[in-house]
Short mmCIF file of C-alpha atoms in Angstrom, two decimals:
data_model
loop_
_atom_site.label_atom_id
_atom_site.label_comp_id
_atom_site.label_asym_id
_atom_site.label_seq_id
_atom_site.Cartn_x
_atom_site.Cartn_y
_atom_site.Cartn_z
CA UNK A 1 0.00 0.00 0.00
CA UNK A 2 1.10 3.47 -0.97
CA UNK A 3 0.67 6.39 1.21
CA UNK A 4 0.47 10.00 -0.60
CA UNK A 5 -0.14 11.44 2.96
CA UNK A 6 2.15 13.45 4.97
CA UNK A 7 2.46 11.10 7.71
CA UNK A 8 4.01 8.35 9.61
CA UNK A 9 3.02 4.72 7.70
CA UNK A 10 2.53 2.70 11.19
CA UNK A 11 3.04 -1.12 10.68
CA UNK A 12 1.25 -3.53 13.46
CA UNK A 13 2.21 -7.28 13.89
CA UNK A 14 -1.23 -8.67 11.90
CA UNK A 15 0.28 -6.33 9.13
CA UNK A 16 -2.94 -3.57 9.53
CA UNK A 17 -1.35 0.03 8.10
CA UNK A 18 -2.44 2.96 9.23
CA UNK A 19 -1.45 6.85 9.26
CA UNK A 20 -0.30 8.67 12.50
CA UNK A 21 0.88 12.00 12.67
CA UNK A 22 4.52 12.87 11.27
CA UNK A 23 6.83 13.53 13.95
CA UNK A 24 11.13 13.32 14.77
CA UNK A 25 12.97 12.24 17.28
CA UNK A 26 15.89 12.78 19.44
CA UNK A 27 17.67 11.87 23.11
CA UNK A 28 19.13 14.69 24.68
CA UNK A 29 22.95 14.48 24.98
CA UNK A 30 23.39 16.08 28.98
CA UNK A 31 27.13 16.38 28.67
CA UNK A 32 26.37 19.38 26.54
CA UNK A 33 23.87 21.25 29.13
CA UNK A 34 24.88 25.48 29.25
CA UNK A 35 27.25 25.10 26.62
CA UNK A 36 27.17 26.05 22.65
CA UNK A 37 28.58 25.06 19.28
CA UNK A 38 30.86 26.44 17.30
CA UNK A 39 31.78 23.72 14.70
CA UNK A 40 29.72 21.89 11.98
CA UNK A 41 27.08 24.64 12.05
CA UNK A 42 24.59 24.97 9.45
CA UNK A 43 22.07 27.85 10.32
CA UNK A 44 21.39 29.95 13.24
CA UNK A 45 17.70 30.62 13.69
CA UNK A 46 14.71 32.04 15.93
CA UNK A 47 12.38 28.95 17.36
CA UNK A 48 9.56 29.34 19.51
CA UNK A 49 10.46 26.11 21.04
CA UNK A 50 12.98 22.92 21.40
CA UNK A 51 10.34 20.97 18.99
CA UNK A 52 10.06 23.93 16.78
CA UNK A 53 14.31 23.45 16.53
CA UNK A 54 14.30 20.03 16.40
CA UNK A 55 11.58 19.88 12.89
CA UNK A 56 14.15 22.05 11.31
CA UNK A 57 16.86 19.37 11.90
CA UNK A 58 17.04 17.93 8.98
CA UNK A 59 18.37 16.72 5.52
CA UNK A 60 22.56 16.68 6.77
CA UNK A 61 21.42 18.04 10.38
CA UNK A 62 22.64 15.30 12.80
CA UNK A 63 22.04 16.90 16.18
CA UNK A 64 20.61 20.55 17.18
CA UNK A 65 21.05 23.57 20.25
CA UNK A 66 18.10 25.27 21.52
CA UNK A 67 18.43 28.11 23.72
CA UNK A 68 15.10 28.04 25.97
CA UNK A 69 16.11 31.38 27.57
CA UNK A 70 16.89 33.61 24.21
CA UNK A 71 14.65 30.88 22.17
CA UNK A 72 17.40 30.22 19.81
CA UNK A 73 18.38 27.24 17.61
CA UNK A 74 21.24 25.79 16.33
CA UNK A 75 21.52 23.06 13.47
CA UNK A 76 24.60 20.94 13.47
CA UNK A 77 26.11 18.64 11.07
CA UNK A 78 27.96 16.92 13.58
CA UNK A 79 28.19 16.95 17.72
CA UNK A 80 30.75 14.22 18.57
CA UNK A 81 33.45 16.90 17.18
CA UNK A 82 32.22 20.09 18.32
CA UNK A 83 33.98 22.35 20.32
CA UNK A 84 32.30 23.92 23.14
CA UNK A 85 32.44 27.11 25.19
CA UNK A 86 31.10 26.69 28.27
CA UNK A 87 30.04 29.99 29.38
CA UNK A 88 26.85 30.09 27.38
CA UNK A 89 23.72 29.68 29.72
CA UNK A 90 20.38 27.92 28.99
CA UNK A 91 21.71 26.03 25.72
CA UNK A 92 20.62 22.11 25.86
CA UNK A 93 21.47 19.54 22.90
CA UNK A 94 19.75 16.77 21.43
CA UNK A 95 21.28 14.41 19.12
CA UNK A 96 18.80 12.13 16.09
CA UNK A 97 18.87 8.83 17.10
CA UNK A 98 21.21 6.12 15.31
CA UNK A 99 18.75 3.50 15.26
CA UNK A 100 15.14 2.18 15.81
CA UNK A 101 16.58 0.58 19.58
CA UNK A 102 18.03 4.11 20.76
CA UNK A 103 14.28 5.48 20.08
CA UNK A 104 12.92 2.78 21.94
CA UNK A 105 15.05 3.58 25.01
CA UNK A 106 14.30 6.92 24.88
CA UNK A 107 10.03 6.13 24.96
CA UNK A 108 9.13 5.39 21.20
CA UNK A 109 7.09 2.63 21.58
CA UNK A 110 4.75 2.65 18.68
CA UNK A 111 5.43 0.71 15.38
CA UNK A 112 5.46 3.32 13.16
CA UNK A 113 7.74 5.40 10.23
CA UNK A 114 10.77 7.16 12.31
CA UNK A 115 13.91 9.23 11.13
CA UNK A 116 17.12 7.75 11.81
CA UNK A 117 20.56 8.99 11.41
CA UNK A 118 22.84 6.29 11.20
CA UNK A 119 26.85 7.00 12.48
CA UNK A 120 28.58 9.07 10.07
CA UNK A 121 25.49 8.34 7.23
CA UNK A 122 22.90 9.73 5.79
CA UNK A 123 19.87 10.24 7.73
CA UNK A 124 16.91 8.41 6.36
CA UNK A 125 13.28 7.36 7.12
CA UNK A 126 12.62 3.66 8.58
CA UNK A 127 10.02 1.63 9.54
CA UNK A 128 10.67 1.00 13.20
CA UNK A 129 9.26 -2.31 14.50
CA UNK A 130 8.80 -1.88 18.56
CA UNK A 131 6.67 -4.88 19.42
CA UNK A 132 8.65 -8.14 18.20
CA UNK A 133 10.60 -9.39 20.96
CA UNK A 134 10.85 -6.52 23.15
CA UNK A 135 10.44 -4.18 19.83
CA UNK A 136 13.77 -1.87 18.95
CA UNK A 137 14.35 -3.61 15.69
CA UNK A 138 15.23 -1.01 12.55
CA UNK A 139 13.82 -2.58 9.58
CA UNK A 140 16.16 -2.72 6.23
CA UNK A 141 13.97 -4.32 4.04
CA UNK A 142 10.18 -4.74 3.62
CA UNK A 143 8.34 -5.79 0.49
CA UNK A 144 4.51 -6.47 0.64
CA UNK A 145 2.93 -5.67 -2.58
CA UNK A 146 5.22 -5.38 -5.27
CA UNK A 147 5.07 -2.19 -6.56
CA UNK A 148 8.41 -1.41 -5.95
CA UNK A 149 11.24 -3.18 -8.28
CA UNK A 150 13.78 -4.97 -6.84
CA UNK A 151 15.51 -5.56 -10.30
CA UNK A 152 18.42 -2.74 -9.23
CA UNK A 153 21.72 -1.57 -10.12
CA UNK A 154 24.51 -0.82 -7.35
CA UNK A 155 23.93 2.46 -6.81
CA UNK A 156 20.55 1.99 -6.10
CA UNK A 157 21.61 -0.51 -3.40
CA UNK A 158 24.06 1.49 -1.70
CA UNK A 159 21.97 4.64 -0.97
CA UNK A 160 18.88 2.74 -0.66
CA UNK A 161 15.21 2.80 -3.07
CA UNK A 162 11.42 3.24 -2.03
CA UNK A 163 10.01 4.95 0.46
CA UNK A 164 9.22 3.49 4.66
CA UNK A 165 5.46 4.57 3.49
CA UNK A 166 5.68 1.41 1.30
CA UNK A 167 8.14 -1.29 0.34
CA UNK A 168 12.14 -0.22 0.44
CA UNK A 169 15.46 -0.96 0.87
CA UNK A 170 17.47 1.28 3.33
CA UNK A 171 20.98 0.66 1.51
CA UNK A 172 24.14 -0.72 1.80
CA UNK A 173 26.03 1.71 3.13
CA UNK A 174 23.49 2.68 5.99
CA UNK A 175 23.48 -0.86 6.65
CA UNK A 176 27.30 -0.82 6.67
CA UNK A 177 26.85 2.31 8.90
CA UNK A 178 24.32 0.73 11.14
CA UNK A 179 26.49 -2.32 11.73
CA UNK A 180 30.23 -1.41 11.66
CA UNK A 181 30.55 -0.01 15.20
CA UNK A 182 27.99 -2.23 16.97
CA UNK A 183 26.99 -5.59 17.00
CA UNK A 184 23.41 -6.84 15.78
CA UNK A 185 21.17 -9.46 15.43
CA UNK A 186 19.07 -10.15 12.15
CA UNK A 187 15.72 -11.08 12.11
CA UNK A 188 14.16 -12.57 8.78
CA UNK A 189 10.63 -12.95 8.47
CA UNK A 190 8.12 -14.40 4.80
CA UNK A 191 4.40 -14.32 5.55
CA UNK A 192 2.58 -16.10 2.54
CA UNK A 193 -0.72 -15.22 1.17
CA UNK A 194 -2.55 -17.89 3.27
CA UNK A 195 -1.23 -15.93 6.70
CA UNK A 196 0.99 -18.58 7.71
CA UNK A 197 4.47 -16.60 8.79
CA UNK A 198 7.83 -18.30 9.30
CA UNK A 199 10.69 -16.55 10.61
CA UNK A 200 14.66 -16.66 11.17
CA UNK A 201 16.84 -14.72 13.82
CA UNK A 202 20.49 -14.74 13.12
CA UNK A 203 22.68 -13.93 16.51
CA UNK A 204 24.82 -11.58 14.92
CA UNK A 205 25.01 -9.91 11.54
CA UNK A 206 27.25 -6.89 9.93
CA UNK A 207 28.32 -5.75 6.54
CA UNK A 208 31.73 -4.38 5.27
CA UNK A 209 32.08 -1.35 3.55
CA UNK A 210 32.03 -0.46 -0.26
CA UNK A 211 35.81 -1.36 -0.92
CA UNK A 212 35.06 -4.61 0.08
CA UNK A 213 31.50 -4.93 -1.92
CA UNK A 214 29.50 -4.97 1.32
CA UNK A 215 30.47 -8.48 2.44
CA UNK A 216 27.53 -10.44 4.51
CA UNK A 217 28.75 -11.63 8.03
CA UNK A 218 26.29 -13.94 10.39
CA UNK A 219 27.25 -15.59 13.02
CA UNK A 220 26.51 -17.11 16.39
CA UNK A 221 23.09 -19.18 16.62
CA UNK A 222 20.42 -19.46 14.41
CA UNK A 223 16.94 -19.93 15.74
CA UNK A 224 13.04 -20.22 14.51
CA UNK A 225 10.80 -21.78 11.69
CA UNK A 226 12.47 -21.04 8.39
CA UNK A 227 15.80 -22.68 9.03
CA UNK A 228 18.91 -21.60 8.25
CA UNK A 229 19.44 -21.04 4.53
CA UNK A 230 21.59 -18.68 4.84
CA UNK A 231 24.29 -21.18 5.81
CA UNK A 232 24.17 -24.20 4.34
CA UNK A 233 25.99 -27.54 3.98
CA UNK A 234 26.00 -27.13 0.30
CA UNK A 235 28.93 -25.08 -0.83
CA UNK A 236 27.77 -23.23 -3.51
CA UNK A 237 24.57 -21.97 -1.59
CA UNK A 238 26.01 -20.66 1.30
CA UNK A 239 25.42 -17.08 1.19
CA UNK A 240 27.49 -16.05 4.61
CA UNK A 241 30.28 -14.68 3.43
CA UNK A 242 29.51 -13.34 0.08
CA UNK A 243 30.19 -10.12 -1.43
CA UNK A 244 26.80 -8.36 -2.86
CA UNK A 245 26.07 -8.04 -6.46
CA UNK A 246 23.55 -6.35 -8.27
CA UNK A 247 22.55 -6.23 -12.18
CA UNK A 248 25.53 -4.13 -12.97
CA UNK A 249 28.51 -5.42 -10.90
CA UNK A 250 28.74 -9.21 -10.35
CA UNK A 251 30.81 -10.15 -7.53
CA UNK A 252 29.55 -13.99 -7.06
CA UNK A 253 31.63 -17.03 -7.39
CA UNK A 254 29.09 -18.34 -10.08
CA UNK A 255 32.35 -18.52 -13.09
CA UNK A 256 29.76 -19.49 -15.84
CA UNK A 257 26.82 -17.04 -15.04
CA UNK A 258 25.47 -13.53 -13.51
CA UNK A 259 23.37 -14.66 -10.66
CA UNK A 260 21.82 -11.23 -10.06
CA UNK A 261 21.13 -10.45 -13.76
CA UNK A 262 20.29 -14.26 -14.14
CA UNK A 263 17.40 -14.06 -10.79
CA UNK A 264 16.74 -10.56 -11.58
CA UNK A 265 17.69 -8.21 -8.27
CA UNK A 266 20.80 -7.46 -5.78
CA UNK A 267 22.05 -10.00 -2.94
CA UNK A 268 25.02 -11.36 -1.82
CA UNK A 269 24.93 -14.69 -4.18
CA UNK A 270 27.44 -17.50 -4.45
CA UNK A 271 26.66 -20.33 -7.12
CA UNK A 272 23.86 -18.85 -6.26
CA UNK A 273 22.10 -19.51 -2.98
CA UNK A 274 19.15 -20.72 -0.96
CA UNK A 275 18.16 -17.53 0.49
CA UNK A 276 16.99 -14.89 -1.50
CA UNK A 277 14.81 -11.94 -0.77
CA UNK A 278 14.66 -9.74 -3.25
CA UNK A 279 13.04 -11.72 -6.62
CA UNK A 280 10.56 -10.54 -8.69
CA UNK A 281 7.58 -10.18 -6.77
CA UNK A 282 4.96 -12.60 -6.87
CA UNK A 283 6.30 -14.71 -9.52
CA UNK A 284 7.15 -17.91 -10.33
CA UNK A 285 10.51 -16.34 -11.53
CA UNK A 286 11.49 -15.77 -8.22
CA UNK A 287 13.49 -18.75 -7.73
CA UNK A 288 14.16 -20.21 -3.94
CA UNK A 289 14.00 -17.21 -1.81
CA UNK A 290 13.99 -19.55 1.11
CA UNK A 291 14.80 -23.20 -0.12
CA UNK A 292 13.41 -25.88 0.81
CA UNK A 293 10.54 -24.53 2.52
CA UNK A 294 9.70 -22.37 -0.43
CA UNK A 295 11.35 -22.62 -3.92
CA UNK A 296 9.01 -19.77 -5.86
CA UNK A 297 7.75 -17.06 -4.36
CA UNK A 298 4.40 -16.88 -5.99
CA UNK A 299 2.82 -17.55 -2.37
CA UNK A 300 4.82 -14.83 -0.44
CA UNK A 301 3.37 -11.98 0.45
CA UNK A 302 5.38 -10.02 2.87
CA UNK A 303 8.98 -10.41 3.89
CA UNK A 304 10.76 -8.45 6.25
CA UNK A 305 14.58 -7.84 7.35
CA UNK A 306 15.23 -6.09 10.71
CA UNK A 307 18.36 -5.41 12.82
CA UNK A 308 18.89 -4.45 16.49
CA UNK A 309 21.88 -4.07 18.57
CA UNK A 310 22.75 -6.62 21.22
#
């Protein structure tokens, strides 16, 4: 489902969307209490309040200053390298969350469409899910009616395609963002068109940076009612490890073929795999995105991929 509407695209566990008010976030950073800024600023401005500040933090805005005693704001690329004075009264800062967990610690509860600004990224809008097991998890990819095309060149990999108001994929490089300082779980989940849902939750789960193709890492145990296809006992299938490819730059170890071109979307492929997420939607085409327990995926209708820190 598409959303046109200004608002935050809420997503419950029975899959119900709805719309909710469009709001941002941020944890204040107390270290910084009564003093100001004076690197990595990118506008000076009049606000009537904190929240008033805080909507104009946006875009390359990572973190903001608002003044509550001269109501004045401050929008900052950056505040892990700012210098401070200290001498400068009334001035609190809050800093955009890095993920869908640090929201939940700091009282966001609700499923729902949140901005996120991952470590040194981009900032970017993601459906947070804050109700499966203990809620916190950021969701990287979600896919429920096919009218977005996974069929994608690198580019559109790395910084991401769609929109969190309907199916997307947040990219590689805020994935590499989201998991190169921290360590996270990954939790897979296929609901088919009869309702049944199956899922898979992967201990731990990164991915390297561009000069090294955005390698997939899982480790530790794997737990739930898919089963582990991401590892597997046949060579050529196992996935963990793999460098991604997409229709333009083929990094798999398949030496007679183009497994992205040849299944039609990006992924981290070997010879090719048994897990596979991103096939043409709804088609027979769409060859083993979870093999044995489903080798077409004519009967999925939903899949979802969600980190969280540990």
């Amino acid at each position: 489902m598409k959303f046109s509407c200004n608002m935050i695209l809420i997503i419950t566990v029975d899959l119900v969307k709805i719309c909710t008010p469009l709001n941002s976030y941020y944890s204040a950073i107390p270290e910084l209490d009564n003093k100001i800024g004076t690197t990595h600023l990118l506008q000076e401005t009049s606000a009537s309040s904190s929240s008033v500040c805080g909507a104009m933090c946006r875009n390359n805005c990572n973190c903001f200053g608002y003044n509550r005693l001269q109501k004045q704001c401050r929008l900052h690329v950056f505040c892990e390298y700012i210098d401070m004075i200290t001498t400068a009264t009334g001035w609190q800062y809050y800093r955009a969350a890095s993920d869908c967990l640090a929201l939940y610690q700091n009282g966001q509860t609700t499923t729902g469409v949140y901005s996120i600004h991952p470590k040194e990224g981009a900032r970017t809008d993601v459906v947070c899910d804050m109700e499966t097991m203990g809620g916190g998890w950021t969701i990287i990819q979600n896919r429920f009616d096919g009218s977005e095309s996974f069929s994608r060149n690198w580019i559109d990999y790395k910084v991401g395609f769609g929109t969190a108001y309907g199916e997307y994929w947040i990219g590689n490089e805020a994935l590499h963002q989201l998991t190169t300082t921290d360590v996270n779980s990954l939790y897979v989940s296929i609901t088919l068109n009869n309702g049944s849902s199956f899922f898979e939750l992967y201990e731990t789960f990164s991915i390297s940076s561009e000069l090294d193709n955005y390698r997939l890492s899982v480790g530790g145990q794997a737990s739930g009612t898919l089963g582990d296809r991401i590892n597997t006992v046949t060579a050529g299938d196992n996935i963990n490890g793999m460098m991604f490819s997409s229709l333009d730059r083929d990094n798999d170890r398949h030496s007679g073929g183009h497994c992205a071109l040849d299944h039609s979307g990006g992924w981290w492929f070997n010879i090719c795999h048994d897990a596979y997420l991103n096939g043409p939607y709804g088609s027979s085409s769409w060859n083993q995105p979870w093999h044995p327990l489903l080798s077409t995926g004519e009967t999925i209708k939903e899949t979802t991929m969600m980190i969280r820190r540990r």
